[in-house]
mmCIF file of C-alpha atoms in Angstrom:
data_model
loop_
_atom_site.group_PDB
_atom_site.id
_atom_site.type_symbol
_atom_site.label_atom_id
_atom_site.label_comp_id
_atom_site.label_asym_id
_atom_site.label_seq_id
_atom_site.Cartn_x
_atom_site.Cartn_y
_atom_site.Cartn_z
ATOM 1 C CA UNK A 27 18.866 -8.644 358.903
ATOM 2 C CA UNK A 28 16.937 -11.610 358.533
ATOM 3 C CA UNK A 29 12.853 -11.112 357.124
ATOM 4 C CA UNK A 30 10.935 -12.196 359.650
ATOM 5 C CA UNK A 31 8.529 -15.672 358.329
ATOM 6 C CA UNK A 32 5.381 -15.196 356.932
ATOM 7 C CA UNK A 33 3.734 -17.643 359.895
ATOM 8 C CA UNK A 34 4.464 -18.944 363.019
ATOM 9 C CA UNK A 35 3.105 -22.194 364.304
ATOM 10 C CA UNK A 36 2.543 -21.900 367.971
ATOM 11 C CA UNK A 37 1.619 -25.091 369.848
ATOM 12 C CA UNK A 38 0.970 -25.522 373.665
ATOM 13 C CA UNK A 39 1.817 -28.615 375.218
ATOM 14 C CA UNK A 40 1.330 -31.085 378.119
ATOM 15 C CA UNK A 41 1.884 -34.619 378.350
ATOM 16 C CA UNK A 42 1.940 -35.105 374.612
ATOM 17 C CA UNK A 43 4.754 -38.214 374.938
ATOM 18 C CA UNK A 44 2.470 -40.362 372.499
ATOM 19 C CA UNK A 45 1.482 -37.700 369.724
ATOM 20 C CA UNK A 46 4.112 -34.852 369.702
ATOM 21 C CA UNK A 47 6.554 -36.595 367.655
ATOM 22 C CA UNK A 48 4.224 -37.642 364.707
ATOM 23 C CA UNK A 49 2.302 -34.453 365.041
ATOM 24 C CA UNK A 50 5.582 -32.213 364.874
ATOM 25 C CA UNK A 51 6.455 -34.497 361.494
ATOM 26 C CA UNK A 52 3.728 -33.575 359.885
ATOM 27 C CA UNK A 53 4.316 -30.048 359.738
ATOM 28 C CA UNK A 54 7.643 -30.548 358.501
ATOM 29 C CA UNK A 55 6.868 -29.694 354.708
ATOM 30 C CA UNK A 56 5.275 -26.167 356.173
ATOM 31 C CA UNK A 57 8.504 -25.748 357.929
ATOM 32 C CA UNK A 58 10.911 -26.415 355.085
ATOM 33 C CA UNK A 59 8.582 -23.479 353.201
ATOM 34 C CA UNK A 60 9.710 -21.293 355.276
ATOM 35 C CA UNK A 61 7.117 -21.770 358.733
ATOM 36 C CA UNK A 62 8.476 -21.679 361.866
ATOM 37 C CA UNK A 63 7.734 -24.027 364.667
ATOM 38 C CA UNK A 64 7.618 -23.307 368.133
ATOM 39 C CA UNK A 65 6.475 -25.752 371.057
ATOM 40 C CA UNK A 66 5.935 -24.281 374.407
ATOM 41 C CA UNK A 67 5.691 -26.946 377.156
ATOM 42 C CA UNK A 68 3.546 -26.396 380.268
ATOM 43 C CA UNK A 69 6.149 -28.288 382.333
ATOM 44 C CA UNK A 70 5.283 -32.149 381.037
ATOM 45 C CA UNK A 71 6.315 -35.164 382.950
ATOM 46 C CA UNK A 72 6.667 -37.503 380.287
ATOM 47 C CA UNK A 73 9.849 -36.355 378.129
ATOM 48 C CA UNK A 74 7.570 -34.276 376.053
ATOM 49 C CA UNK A 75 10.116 -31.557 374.896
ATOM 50 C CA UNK A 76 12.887 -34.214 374.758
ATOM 51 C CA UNK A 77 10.720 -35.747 371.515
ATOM 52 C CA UNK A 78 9.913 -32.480 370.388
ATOM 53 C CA UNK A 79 12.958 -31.010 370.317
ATOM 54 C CA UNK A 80 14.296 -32.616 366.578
ATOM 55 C CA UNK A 81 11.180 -31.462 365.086
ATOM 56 C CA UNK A 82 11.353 -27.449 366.128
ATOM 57 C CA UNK A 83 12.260 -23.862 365.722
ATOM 58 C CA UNK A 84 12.102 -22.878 369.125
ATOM 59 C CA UNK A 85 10.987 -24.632 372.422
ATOM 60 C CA UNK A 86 10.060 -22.150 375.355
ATOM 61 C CA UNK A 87 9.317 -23.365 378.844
ATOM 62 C CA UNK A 88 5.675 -22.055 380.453
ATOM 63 C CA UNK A 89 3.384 -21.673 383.568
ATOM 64 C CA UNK A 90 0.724 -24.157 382.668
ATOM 65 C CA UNK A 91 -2.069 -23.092 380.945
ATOM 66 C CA UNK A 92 -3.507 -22.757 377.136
ATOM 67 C CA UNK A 93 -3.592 -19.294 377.165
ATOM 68 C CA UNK A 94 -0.617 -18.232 379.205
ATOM 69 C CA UNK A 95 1.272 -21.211 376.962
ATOM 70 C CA UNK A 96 -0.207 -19.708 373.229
ATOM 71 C CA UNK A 97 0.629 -15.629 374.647
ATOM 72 C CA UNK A 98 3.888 -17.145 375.262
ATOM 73 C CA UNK A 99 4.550 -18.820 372.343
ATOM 74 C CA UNK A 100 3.325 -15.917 370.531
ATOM 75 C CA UNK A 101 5.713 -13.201 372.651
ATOM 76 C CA UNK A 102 8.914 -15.623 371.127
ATOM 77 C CA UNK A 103 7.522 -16.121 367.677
ATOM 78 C CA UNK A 104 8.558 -13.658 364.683
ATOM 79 C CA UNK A 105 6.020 -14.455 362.154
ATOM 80 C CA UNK A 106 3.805 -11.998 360.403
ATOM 81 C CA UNK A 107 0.585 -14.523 361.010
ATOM 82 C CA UNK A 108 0.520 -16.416 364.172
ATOM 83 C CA UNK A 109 -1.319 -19.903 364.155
ATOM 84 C CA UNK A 110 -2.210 -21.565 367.205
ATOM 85 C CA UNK A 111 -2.722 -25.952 366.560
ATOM 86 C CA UNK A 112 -3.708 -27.897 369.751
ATOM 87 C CA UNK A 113 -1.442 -30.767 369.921
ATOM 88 C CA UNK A 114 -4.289 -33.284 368.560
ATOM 89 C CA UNK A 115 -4.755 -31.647 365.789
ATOM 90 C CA UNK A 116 -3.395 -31.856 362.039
ATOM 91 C CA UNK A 117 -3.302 -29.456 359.564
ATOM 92 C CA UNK A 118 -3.587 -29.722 355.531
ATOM 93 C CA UNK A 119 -0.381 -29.789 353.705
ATOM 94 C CA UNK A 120 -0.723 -26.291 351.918
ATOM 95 C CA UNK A 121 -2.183 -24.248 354.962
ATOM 96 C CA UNK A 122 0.409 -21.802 354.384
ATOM 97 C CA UNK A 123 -0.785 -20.835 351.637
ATOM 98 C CA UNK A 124 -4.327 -20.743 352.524
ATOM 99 C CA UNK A 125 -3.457 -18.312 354.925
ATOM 100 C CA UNK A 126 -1.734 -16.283 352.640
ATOM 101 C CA UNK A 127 -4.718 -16.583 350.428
ATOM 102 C CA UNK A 128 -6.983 -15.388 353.317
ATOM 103 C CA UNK A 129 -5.082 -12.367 354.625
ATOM 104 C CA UNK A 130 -3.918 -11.235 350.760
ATOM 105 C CA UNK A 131 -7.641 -11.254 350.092
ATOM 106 C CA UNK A 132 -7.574 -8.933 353.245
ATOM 107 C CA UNK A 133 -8.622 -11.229 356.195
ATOM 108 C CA UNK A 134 -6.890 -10.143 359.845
ATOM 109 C CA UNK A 135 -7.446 -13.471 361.152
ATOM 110 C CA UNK A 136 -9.579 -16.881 360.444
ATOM 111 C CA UNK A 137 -10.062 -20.896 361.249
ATOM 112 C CA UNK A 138 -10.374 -24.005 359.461
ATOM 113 C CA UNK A 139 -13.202 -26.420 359.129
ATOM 114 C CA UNK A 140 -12.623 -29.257 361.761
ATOM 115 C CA UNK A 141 -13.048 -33.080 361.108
ATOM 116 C CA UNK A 142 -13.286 -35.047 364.045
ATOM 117 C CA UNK A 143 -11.646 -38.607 363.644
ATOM 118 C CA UNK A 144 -13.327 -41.016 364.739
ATOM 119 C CA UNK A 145 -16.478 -43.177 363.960
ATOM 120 C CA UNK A 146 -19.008 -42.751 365.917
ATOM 121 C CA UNK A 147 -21.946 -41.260 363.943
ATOM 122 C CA UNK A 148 -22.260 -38.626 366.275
ATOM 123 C CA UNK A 149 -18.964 -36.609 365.605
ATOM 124 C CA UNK A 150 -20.079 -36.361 362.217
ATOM 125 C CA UNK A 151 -22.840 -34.076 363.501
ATOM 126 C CA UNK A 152 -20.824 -32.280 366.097
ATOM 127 C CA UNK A 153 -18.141 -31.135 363.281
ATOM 128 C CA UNK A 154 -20.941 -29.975 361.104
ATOM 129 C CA UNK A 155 -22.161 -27.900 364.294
ATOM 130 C CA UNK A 156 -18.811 -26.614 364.908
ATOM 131 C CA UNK A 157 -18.622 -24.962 361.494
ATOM 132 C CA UNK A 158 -21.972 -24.368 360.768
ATOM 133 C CA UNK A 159 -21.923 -22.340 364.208
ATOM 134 C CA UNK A 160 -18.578 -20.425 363.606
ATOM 135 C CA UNK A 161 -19.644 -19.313 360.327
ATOM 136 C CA UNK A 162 -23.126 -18.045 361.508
ATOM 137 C CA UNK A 163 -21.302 -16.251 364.306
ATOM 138 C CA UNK A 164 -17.793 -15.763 364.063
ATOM 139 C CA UNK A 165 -16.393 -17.323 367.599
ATOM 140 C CA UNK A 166 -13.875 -20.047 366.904
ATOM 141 C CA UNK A 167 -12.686 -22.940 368.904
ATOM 142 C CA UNK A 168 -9.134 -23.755 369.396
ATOM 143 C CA UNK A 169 -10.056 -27.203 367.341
ATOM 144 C CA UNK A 170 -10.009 -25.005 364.280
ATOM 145 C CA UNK A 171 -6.677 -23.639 364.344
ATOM 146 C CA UNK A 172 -7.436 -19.996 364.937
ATOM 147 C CA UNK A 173 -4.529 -18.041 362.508
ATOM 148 C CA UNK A 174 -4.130 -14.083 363.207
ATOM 149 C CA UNK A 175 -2.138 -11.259 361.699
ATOM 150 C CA UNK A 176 0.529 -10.526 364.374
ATOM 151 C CA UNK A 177 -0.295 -6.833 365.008
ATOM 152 C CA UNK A 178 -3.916 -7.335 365.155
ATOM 153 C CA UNK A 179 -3.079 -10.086 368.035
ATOM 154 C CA UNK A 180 -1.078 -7.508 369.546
ATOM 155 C CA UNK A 181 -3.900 -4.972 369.507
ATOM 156 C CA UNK A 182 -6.623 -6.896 370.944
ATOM 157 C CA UNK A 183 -3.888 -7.610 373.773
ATOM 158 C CA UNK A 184 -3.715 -11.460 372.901
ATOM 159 C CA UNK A 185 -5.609 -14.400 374.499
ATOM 160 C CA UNK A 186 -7.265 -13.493 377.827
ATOM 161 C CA UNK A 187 -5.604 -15.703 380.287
ATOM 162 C CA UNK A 188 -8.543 -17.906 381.458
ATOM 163 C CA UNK A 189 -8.446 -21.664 382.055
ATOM 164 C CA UNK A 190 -11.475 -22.226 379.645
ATOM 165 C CA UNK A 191 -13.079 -20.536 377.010
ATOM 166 C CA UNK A 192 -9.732 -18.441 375.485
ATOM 167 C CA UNK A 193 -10.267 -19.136 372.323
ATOM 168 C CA UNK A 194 -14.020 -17.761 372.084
ATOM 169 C CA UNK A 195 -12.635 -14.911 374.427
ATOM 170 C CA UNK A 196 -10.035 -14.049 371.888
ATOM 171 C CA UNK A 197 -12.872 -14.747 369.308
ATOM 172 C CA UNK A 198 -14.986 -11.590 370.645
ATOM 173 C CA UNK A 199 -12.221 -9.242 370.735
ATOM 174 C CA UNK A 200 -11.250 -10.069 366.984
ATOM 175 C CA UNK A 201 -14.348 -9.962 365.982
ATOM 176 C CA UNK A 202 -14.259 -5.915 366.684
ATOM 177 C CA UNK A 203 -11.469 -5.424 364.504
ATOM 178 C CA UNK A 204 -13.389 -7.605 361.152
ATOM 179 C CA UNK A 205 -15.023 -10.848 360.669
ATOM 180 C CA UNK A 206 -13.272 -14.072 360.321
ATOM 181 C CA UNK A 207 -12.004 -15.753 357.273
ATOM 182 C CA UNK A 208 -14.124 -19.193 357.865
ATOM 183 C CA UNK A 209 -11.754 -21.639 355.294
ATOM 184 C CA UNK A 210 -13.430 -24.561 354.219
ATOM 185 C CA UNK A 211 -10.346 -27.005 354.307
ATOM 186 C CA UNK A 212 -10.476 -28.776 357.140
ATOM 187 C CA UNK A 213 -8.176 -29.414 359.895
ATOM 188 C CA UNK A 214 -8.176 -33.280 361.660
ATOM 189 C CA UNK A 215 -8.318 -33.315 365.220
ATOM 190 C CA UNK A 216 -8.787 -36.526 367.420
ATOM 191 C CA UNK A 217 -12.098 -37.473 368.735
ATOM 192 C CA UNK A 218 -10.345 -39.009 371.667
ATOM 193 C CA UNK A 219 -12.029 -36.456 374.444
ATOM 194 C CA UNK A 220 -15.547 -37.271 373.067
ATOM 195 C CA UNK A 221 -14.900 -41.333 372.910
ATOM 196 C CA UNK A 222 -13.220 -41.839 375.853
ATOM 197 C CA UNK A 223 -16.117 -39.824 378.158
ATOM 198 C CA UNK A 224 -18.858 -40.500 375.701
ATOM 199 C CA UNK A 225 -19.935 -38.947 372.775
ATOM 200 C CA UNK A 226 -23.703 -37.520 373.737
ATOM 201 C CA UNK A 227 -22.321 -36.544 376.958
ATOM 202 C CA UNK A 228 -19.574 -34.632 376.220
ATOM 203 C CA UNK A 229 -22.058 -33.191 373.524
ATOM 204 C CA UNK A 230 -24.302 -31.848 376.714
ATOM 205 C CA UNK A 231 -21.097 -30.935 378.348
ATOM 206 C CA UNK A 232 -19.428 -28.193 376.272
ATOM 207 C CA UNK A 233 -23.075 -26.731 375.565
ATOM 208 C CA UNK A 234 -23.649 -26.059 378.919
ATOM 209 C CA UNK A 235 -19.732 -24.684 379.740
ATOM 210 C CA UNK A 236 -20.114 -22.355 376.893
ATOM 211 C CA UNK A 237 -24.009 -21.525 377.667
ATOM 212 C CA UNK A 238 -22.870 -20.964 381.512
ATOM 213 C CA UNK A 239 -19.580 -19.186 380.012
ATOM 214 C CA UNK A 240 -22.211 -16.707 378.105
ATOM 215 C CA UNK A 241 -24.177 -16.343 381.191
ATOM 216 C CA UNK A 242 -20.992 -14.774 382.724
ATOM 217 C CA UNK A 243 -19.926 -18.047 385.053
ATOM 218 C CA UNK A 244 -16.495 -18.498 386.754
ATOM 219 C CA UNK A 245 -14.147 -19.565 383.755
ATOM 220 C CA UNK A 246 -12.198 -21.235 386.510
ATOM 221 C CA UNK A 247 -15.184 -23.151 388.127
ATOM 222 C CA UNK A 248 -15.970 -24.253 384.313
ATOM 223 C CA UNK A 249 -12.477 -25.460 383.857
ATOM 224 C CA UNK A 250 -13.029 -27.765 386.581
ATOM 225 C CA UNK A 251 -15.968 -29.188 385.702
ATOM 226 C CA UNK A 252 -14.380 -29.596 382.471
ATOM 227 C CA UNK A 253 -12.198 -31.742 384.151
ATOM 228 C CA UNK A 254 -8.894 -29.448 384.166
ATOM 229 C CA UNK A 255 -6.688 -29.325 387.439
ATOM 230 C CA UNK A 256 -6.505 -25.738 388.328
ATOM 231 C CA UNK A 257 -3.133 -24.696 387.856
ATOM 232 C CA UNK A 258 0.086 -24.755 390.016
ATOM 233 C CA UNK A 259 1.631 -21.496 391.266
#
């Protein structure tokens, strides 16, 4: 029998015609360690898993949806750590091993820094946030490429299948089982939603959705004002 990989890159997808391919290159050196890939497609229009398909393990078809999308990437996947990486978002070459580092030094899960391309002065300040916030209180965002031992995923019952806010959903229940391993290498992910609606105002966005989110609001009435199309049956 075959030994299952060390870790399992699981990445949700939608319309990602103009990055997939490039991204998916990237994390070719991870794969030729020993990584595998898996792309699960939330039924794109745009040839999507057409120009993924050269660059993966395993491609699995979805209902849309982050969370259902990541749960079923994960429910295919056969690695020991799972890592979930948005499709604009890159990680460093030896995060592999980082994770090994992490979860030999007795981590069951953890996140990158994030640095936000881009250059408006701004996103320097919001990726500082970002980290500065996830290591005071140990809820990460799916910018930071949450990594988790497979069996403690499994035990918390995996993400909670809301349109927005999985990731600091999933957060909360792994917190119970130990604290994050906050890694200060940073993962590159595309400042593309703050630029194109504005960098202040997506700023005031997100702080309300998550302040709302913590106040117990509708997940599904902050996914559309996040500006996510509720999904199709």
């Amino acid at each position: 029998m075959i030994d299952p990989p060390f870790l399992s890159l699981i990445l949700p997808v939608l319309n990602e015609a103009a990055t997939v391919s490039a991204q998916l290159a990237a994390l070719q050196g991870l794969r030729a360690r020993g990584a595998e890939v898996l792309v699960v497609d939330g039924g794109s229009a745009d040839g999507t898993p057409d120009l993924a398909r050269p660059g993966l393990d395993r491609l699995i078809d979805s209902p849309r949806g982050r969370a259902l999308q990541m749960n079923a990437g994960a429910n295919a996947s056969r690695g020991q750590v799972l890592l979930f990486l948005h499709a604009d978002t890159a990680l460093p070459a030896t995060a592999d091993q980082l994770i090994r580092q992490a979860t030999a030094a007795g981590a069951s899960w953890g996140r990158f820094d994030v640095r936000i391309d881009g250059h408006h002065p701004l996103l320097r300040v919001v990726e500082r946030m970002m980290n500065w916030r996830s290591r005071l209180t140990g809820i990460a965002t799916g910018d930071q490429a949450i990594f988790v031992r497979r069996d403690v995923f499994a035990a918390v019952g995996g993400y909670p299948e809301l349109p927005l806010m999985e990731d600091i959903a999933l957060s909360k229940r792994l917190k119970r089982v130990g604290p994050p391993a906050c890694l200060r290498e940073c993962v590159r992910t595309s400042g593309r939603r703050w630029e194109k609606h504005g960098v202040l105002r997506t700023i005031v966005l997100m702080w309300c959705l998550r302040a709302s989110y913590f106040l117990g609001a509708d997940p599904q009435r902050l996914a559309i004002r996040y500006g996510y199309r509720p999904r199709q049956p």
